[in-house]
Amino acid sequence: MEATERREETIERRAEALERQKAAAERVRTAEETVARLKADLAALGVTLPSLRVDPVSCAGNEPTPLVDLGRCNIDTALRLCEALAGKPPTG
């Protein structure tokens, strides 16, 4: 393989890696925006999930696949969430 071909392959691999990094960053950004929207929408219904966040472990590595961590909440919050999902006005 000639030096020119090796350089071209290296450039191609770097371009592909850059595209994968951009796509990964976009996935993380989308997850963060989704969490913010979910927090706002739930707050409008009187529901706060205190642990709602993007799961940091799912964002690790070269090609992250972010997950939204809904977290834990107390029974009152869970009941408010059930009411909100059922379309009922919050009781608390």
Short mmCIF file of N, CA, C and O in Angstrom, two decimals:
data_model
loop_
_atom_site.label_atom_id
_atom_site.label_comp_id
_atom_site.label_asym_id
_atom_site.label_seq_id
_atom_site.Cartn_x
_atom_site.Cartn_y
_atom_site.Cartn_z
N MET A 1 0.86 -1.19 0.00
CA MET A 1 0.00 0.00 0.00
C MET A 1 0.90 1.24 0.00
O MET A 1 1.86 1.32 0.73
N GLU A 2 0.57 2.15 -0.83
CA GLU A 2 1.37 3.36 -0.95
C GLU A 2 1.09 4.30 0.21
O GLU A 2 0.05 4.24 0.85
N ALA A 3 2.03 5.19 0.41
CA ALA A 3 1.88 6.17 1.49
C ALA A 3 0.66 7.05 1.28
O ALA A 3 -0.06 7.39 2.23
N THR A 4 0.38 7.39 0.04
CA THR A 4 -0.78 8.23 -0.27
C THR A 4 -2.08 7.52 0.10
O THR A 4 -2.98 8.11 0.68
N GLU A 5 -2.16 6.24 -0.21
CA GLU A 5 -3.36 5.46 0.13
C GLU A 5 -3.54 5.36 1.64
O GLU A 5 -4.66 5.45 2.14
N ARG A 6 -2.44 5.15 2.35
CA ARG A 6 -2.49 5.07 3.82
C ARG A 6 -2.97 6.39 4.40
O ARG A 6 -3.79 6.41 5.33
N ARG A 7 -2.47 7.49 3.87
CA ARG A 7 -2.90 8.82 4.35
C ARG A 7 -4.39 9.01 4.10
O ARG A 7 -5.12 9.50 4.95
N GLU A 8 -4.84 8.61 2.91
CA GLU A 8 -6.26 8.77 2.57
C GLU A 8 -7.14 7.92 3.49
O GLU A 8 -8.19 8.37 3.94
N GLU A 9 -6.70 6.70 3.79
CA GLU A 9 -7.45 5.84 4.70
C GLU A 9 -7.49 6.44 6.11
O GLU A 9 -8.51 6.39 6.79
N THR A 10 -6.36 6.99 6.53
CA THR A 10 -6.30 7.62 7.85
C THR A 10 -7.25 8.81 7.93
O THR A 10 -8.00 8.97 8.89
N ILE A 11 -7.25 9.62 6.91
CA ILE A 11 -8.14 10.78 6.85
C ILE A 11 -9.60 10.32 6.87
O ILE A 11 -10.43 10.88 7.58
N GLU A 12 -9.90 9.27 6.12
CA GLU A 12 -11.25 8.73 6.07
C GLU A 12 -11.69 8.21 7.44
O GLU A 12 -12.81 8.47 7.89
N ARG A 13 -10.82 7.47 8.10
CA ARG A 13 -11.14 6.94 9.44
C ARG A 13 -11.37 8.07 10.43
O ARG A 13 -12.27 8.01 11.26
N ARG A 14 -10.55 9.09 10.35
CA ARG A 14 -10.71 10.23 11.26
C ARG A 14 -12.03 10.96 11.00
O ARG A 14 -12.71 11.38 11.94
N ALA A 15 -12.39 11.10 9.74
CA ALA A 15 -13.66 11.75 9.38
C ALA A 15 -14.83 10.93 9.90
O ALA A 15 -15.80 11.48 10.45
N GLU A 16 -14.76 9.62 9.77
CA GLU A 16 -15.82 8.74 10.28
C GLU A 16 -15.92 8.84 11.81
O GLU A 16 -17.02 8.87 12.36
N ALA A 17 -14.77 8.86 12.47
CA ALA A 17 -14.76 8.97 13.93
C ALA A 17 -15.36 10.30 14.36
O ALA A 17 -16.12 10.36 15.34
N LEU A 18 -15.06 11.36 13.64
CA LEU A 18 -15.60 12.67 13.96
C LEU A 18 -17.12 12.68 13.80
O LEU A 18 -17.85 13.22 14.63
N GLU A 19 -17.62 12.05 12.75
CA GLU A 19 -19.06 11.96 12.53
C GLU A 19 -19.74 11.17 13.65
O GLU A 19 -20.81 11.53 14.11
N ARG A 20 -19.10 10.08 14.09
CA ARG A 20 -19.66 9.30 15.21
C ARG A 20 -19.68 10.12 16.49
O ARG A 20 -20.65 10.08 17.25
N GLN A 21 -18.63 10.91 16.72
CA GLN A 21 -18.58 11.77 17.91
C GLN A 21 -19.68 12.82 17.86
O GLN A 21 -20.33 13.10 18.86
N LYS A 22 -19.90 13.42 16.69
CA LYS A 22 -20.96 14.41 16.54
C LYS A 22 -22.32 13.79 16.79
O LYS A 22 -23.18 14.37 17.46
N ALA A 23 -22.55 12.59 16.26
CA ALA A 23 -23.82 11.91 16.45
C ALA A 23 -24.03 11.57 17.93
O ALA A 23 -25.14 11.72 18.46
N ALA A 24 -22.97 11.14 18.60
CA ALA A 24 -23.06 10.82 20.02
C ALA A 24 -23.38 12.07 20.84
O ALA A 24 -24.23 12.04 21.73
N ALA A 25 -22.73 13.17 20.52
CA ALA A 25 -22.99 14.42 21.23
C ALA A 25 -24.43 14.87 21.01
O ALA A 25 -25.09 15.36 21.93
N GLU A 26 -24.95 14.66 19.81
CA GLU A 26 -26.33 15.02 19.52
C GLU A 26 -27.30 14.16 20.33
O GLU A 26 -28.31 14.66 20.82
N ARG A 27 -26.99 12.86 20.47
CA ARG A 27 -27.85 11.99 21.27
C ARG A 27 -27.88 12.45 22.72
O ARG A 27 -28.94 12.48 23.36
N VAL A 28 -26.74 12.82 23.27
CA VAL A 28 -26.67 13.30 24.66
C VAL A 28 -27.44 14.61 24.79
O VAL A 28 -28.22 14.81 25.72
N ARG A 29 -27.26 15.51 23.84
CA ARG A 29 -27.96 16.80 23.86
C ARG A 29 -29.48 16.58 23.79
O ARG A 29 -30.24 17.20 24.52
N THR A 30 -29.92 15.65 22.96
CA THR A 30 -31.34 15.34 22.85
C THR A 30 -31.87 14.79 24.17
O THR A 30 -32.97 15.16 24.61
N ALA A 31 -31.11 13.94 24.81
CA ALA A 31 -31.52 13.38 26.11
C ALA A 31 -31.64 14.49 27.15
O ALA A 31 -32.60 14.52 27.93
N GLU A 32 -30.69 15.43 27.17
CA GLU A 32 -30.75 16.55 28.12
C GLU A 32 -31.97 17.43 27.86
O GLU A 32 -32.64 17.85 28.81
N GLU A 33 -32.25 17.69 26.59
CA GLU A 33 -33.42 18.50 26.25
C GLU A 33 -34.71 17.77 26.63
O GLU A 33 -35.67 18.40 27.10
N THR A 34 -34.73 16.47 26.45
CA THR A 34 -35.90 15.67 26.81
C THR A 34 -36.14 15.71 28.31
O THR A 34 -37.29 15.87 28.75
N VAL A 35 -35.08 15.59 29.09
CA VAL A 35 -35.22 15.66 30.55
C VAL A 35 -35.75 17.03 30.95
O VAL A 35 -36.66 17.13 31.79
N ALA A 36 -35.23 18.09 30.38
CA ALA A 36 -35.71 19.44 30.71
C ALA A 36 -37.18 19.59 30.36
O ALA A 36 -37.96 20.14 31.15
N ARG A 37 -37.57 19.08 29.20
CA ARG A 37 -38.98 19.18 28.79
C ARG A 37 -39.87 18.35 29.72
O ARG A 37 -40.94 18.80 30.11
N LEU A 38 -39.43 17.16 30.05
CA LEU A 38 -40.20 16.29 30.94
C LEU A 38 -40.37 16.93 32.31
O LEU A 38 -41.46 16.92 32.88
N LYS A 39 -39.29 17.53 32.83
CA LYS A 39 -39.38 18.23 34.13
C LYS A 39 -40.41 19.35 34.06
O LYS A 39 -41.24 19.50 34.96
N ALA A 40 -40.34 20.15 33.01
CA ALA A 40 -41.26 21.28 32.87
C ALA A 40 -42.70 20.80 32.71
O ALA A 40 -43.61 21.34 33.35
N ASP A 41 -42.92 19.79 31.88
CA ASP A 41 -44.27 19.28 31.65
C ASP A 41 -44.84 18.66 32.92
O ASP A 41 -46.02 18.85 33.24
N LEU A 42 -44.03 17.91 33.65
CA LEU A 42 -44.50 17.33 34.91
C LEU A 42 -44.78 18.41 35.95
O LEU A 42 -45.77 18.34 36.68
N ALA A 43 -43.91 19.43 36.01
CA ALA A 43 -44.10 20.52 36.97
C ALA A 43 -45.42 21.24 36.69
O ALA A 43 -46.13 21.63 37.63
N ALA A 44 -45.77 21.39 35.43
CA ALA A 44 -47.04 22.03 35.07
C ALA A 44 -48.24 21.23 35.57
O ALA A 44 -49.32 21.77 35.78
N LEU A 45 -48.02 19.94 35.80
CA LEU A 45 -49.08 19.07 36.32
C LEU A 45 -48.97 18.88 37.83
O LEU A 45 -49.69 18.08 38.41
N GLY A 46 -48.02 19.59 38.45
CA GLY A 46 -47.85 19.48 39.90
C GLY A 46 -47.04 18.28 40.33
O GLY A 46 -47.11 17.87 41.49
N VAL A 47 -46.26 17.73 39.42
CA VAL A 47 -45.46 16.54 39.73
C VAL A 47 -43.98 16.88 39.60
O VAL A 47 -43.55 17.44 38.59
N THR A 48 -43.22 16.53 40.63
CA THR A 48 -41.77 16.70 40.59
C THR A 48 -41.11 15.36 40.87
O THR A 48 -41.38 14.75 41.90
N LEU A 49 -40.31 14.91 39.93
CA LEU A 49 -39.51 13.71 40.15
C LEU A 49 -38.11 14.19 40.53
O LEU A 49 -37.35 14.64 39.67
N PRO A 50 -37.77 14.12 41.81
CA PRO A 50 -36.52 14.73 42.28
C PRO A 50 -35.25 14.13 41.68
O PRO A 50 -34.23 14.81 41.60
N SER A 51 -35.32 12.89 41.25
CA SER A 51 -34.12 12.23 40.72
C SER A 51 -34.07 12.19 39.20
O SER A 51 -33.19 11.55 38.62
N LEU A 52 -35.00 12.85 38.53
CA LEU A 52 -35.06 12.84 37.07
C LEU A 52 -33.78 13.43 36.49
O LEU A 52 -33.38 14.55 36.84
N ARG A 53 -33.13 12.66 35.60
CA ARG A 53 -31.87 13.10 35.02
C ARG A 53 -31.49 12.22 33.85
O ARG A 53 -32.10 11.18 33.60
N VAL A 54 -30.46 12.62 33.14
CA VAL A 54 -29.85 11.76 32.14
C VAL A 54 -28.90 10.84 32.90
O VAL A 54 -28.10 11.30 33.72
N ASP A 55 -29.01 9.56 32.66
CA ASP A 55 -28.15 8.59 33.34
C ASP A 55 -26.71 8.77 32.87
O ASP A 55 -26.42 8.59 31.68
N PRO A 56 -25.80 9.14 33.78
CA PRO A 56 -24.43 9.43 33.35
C PRO A 56 -23.68 8.20 32.83
O PRO A 56 -22.87 8.31 31.92
N VAL A 57 -23.97 7.02 33.36
CA VAL A 57 -23.27 5.81 32.92
C VAL A 57 -23.60 5.51 31.46
O VAL A 57 -22.73 5.09 30.69
N SER A 58 -24.85 5.76 31.06
CA SER A 58 -25.24 5.48 29.68
C SER A 58 -24.60 6.46 28.69
O SER A 58 -24.64 6.23 27.49
N CYS A 59 -24.03 7.53 29.20
CA CYS A 59 -23.38 8.53 28.34
C CYS A 59 -21.88 8.31 28.25
O CYS A 59 -21.19 9.07 27.59
N ALA A 60 -21.39 7.27 28.91
CA ALA A 60 -19.95 7.00 28.90
C ALA A 60 -19.56 6.27 27.63
O ALA A 60 -20.40 5.71 26.93
N GLY A 61 -18.32 6.31 27.32
CA GLY A 61 -17.81 5.58 26.17
C GLY A 61 -17.76 6.43 24.91
O GLY A 61 -18.14 7.59 24.91
N ASN A 62 -17.31 5.80 23.85
CA ASN A 62 -17.13 6.51 22.58
C ASN A 62 -18.44 6.75 21.84
O ASN A 62 -18.56 7.70 21.08
N GLU A 63 -19.39 5.84 22.00
CA GLU A 63 -20.68 5.96 21.31
C GLU A 63 -21.80 5.77 22.32
O GLU A 63 -22.42 4.71 22.39
N PRO A 64 -22.07 6.80 23.13
CA PRO A 64 -23.06 6.66 24.19
C PRO A 64 -24.48 6.48 23.66
O PRO A 64 -24.82 6.94 22.57
N THR A 65 -25.26 5.78 24.45
CA THR A 65 -26.68 5.61 24.19
C THR A 65 -27.41 6.09 25.45
O THR A 65 -27.68 5.32 26.36
N PRO A 66 -27.66 7.40 25.54
CA PRO A 66 -28.20 7.98 26.77
C PRO A 66 -29.56 7.41 27.15
O PRO A 66 -30.41 7.17 26.29
N LEU A 67 -29.73 7.20 28.44
CA LEU A 67 -31.01 6.79 29.00
C LEU A 67 -31.51 7.89 29.92
O LEU A 67 -30.72 8.57 30.57
N VAL A 68 -32.82 8.04 30.00
CA VAL A 68 -33.42 8.98 30.94
C VAL A 68 -33.72 8.19 32.21
O VAL A 68 -34.44 7.20 32.18
N ASP A 69 -33.14 8.64 33.30
CA ASP A 69 -33.35 8.01 34.61
C ASP A 69 -34.49 8.75 35.30
O ASP A 69 -34.35 9.91 35.67
N LEU A 70 -35.63 8.08 35.44
CA LEU A 70 -36.77 8.70 36.11
C LEU A 70 -36.59 8.74 37.62
O LEU A 70 -37.26 9.50 38.30
N GLY A 71 -35.70 7.93 38.14
CA GLY A 71 -35.34 7.98 39.54
C GLY A 71 -36.40 7.42 40.46
O GLY A 71 -37.33 6.73 40.07
N ARG A 72 -36.22 7.77 41.72
CA ARG A 72 -37.12 7.29 42.76
C ARG A 72 -37.95 8.46 43.27
O ARG A 72 -37.53 9.61 43.21
N CYS A 73 -39.14 8.14 43.77
CA CYS A 73 -39.98 9.18 44.34
C CYS A 73 -40.83 8.56 45.45
O CYS A 73 -40.98 7.34 45.54
N ASN A 74 -41.41 9.43 46.28
CA ASN A 74 -42.25 8.92 47.36
C ASN A 74 -43.64 8.56 46.83
O ASN A 74 -43.97 8.83 45.67
N ILE A 75 -44.45 7.96 47.68
CA ILE A 75 -45.77 7.50 47.26
C ILE A 75 -46.65 8.66 46.80
O ILE A 75 -47.37 8.55 45.80
N ASP A 76 -46.62 9.78 47.51
CA ASP A 76 -47.44 10.93 47.11
C ASP A 76 -47.11 11.39 45.69
O ASP A 76 -48.00 11.68 44.89
N THR A 77 -45.83 11.46 45.39
CA THR A 77 -45.42 11.86 44.04
C THR A 77 -45.87 10.84 43.01
O THR A 77 -46.35 11.20 41.94
N ALA A 78 -45.74 9.56 43.34
CA ALA A 78 -46.19 8.51 42.42
C ALA A 78 -47.69 8.62 42.16
O ALA A 78 -48.14 8.46 41.02
N LEU A 79 -48.46 8.91 43.20
CA LEU A 79 -49.91 9.06 43.03
C LEU A 79 -50.23 10.28 42.18
O LEU A 79 -51.12 10.23 41.32
N ARG A 80 -49.51 11.40 42.38
CA ARG A 80 -49.72 12.58 41.55
C ARG A 80 -49.39 12.28 40.09
O ARG A 80 -50.07 12.73 39.17
N LEU A 81 -48.35 11.51 39.89
CA LEU A 81 -47.98 11.11 38.53
C LEU A 81 -49.09 10.25 37.91
O LEU A 81 -49.46 10.46 36.75
N CYS A 82 -49.64 9.33 38.67
CA CYS A 82 -50.75 8.51 38.17
C CYS A 82 -51.94 9.38 37.79
O CYS A 82 -52.56 9.18 36.73
N GLU A 83 -52.25 10.36 38.63
CA GLU A 83 -53.36 11.26 38.34
C GLU A 83 -53.09 12.08 37.08
O GLU A 83 -53.98 12.26 36.24
N ALA A 84 -51.88 12.55 36.96
CA ALA A 84 -51.52 13.35 35.77
C ALA A 84 -51.62 12.50 34.51
O ALA A 84 -52.13 12.96 33.48
N LEU A 85 -51.17 11.28 34.57
CA LEU A 85 -51.24 10.39 33.41
C LEU A 85 -52.68 10.03 33.06
O LEU A 85 -53.01 9.81 31.89
N ALA A 86 -53.55 10.00 34.07
CA ALA A 86 -54.95 9.67 33.84
C ALA A 86 -55.74 10.89 33.42
O ALA A 86 -56.92 10.79 33.12
N GLY A 87 -55.11 12.06 33.41
CA GLY A 87 -55.78 13.29 33.01
C GLY A 87 -56.63 13.91 34.09
O GLY A 87 -57.46 14.77 33.82
N LYS A 88 -56.41 13.51 35.34
CA LYS A 88 -57.17 14.07 36.45
C LYS A 88 -56.43 15.26 37.03
O LYS A 88 -55.20 15.30 37.00
N PRO A 89 -57.17 16.23 37.62
CA PRO A 89 -56.46 17.33 38.28
C PRO A 89 -55.75 16.81 39.52
O PRO A 89 -56.25 15.92 40.20
N PRO A 90 -54.54 17.35 39.81
CA PRO A 90 -53.80 16.91 40.99
C PRO A 90 -54.59 17.16 42.27
O PRO A 90 -55.25 18.18 42.41
N THR A 91 -54.46 16.22 43.23
CA THR A 91 -55.17 16.37 44.50
C THR A 91 -54.31 17.07 45.54
O THR A 91 -54.83 17.50 46.56
N GLY A 92 -53.03 17.12 45.36
CA GLY A 92 -52.18 17.66 46.42
C GLY A 92 -51.42 18.79 46.03
O GLY A 92 -51.12 19.75 45.77
#
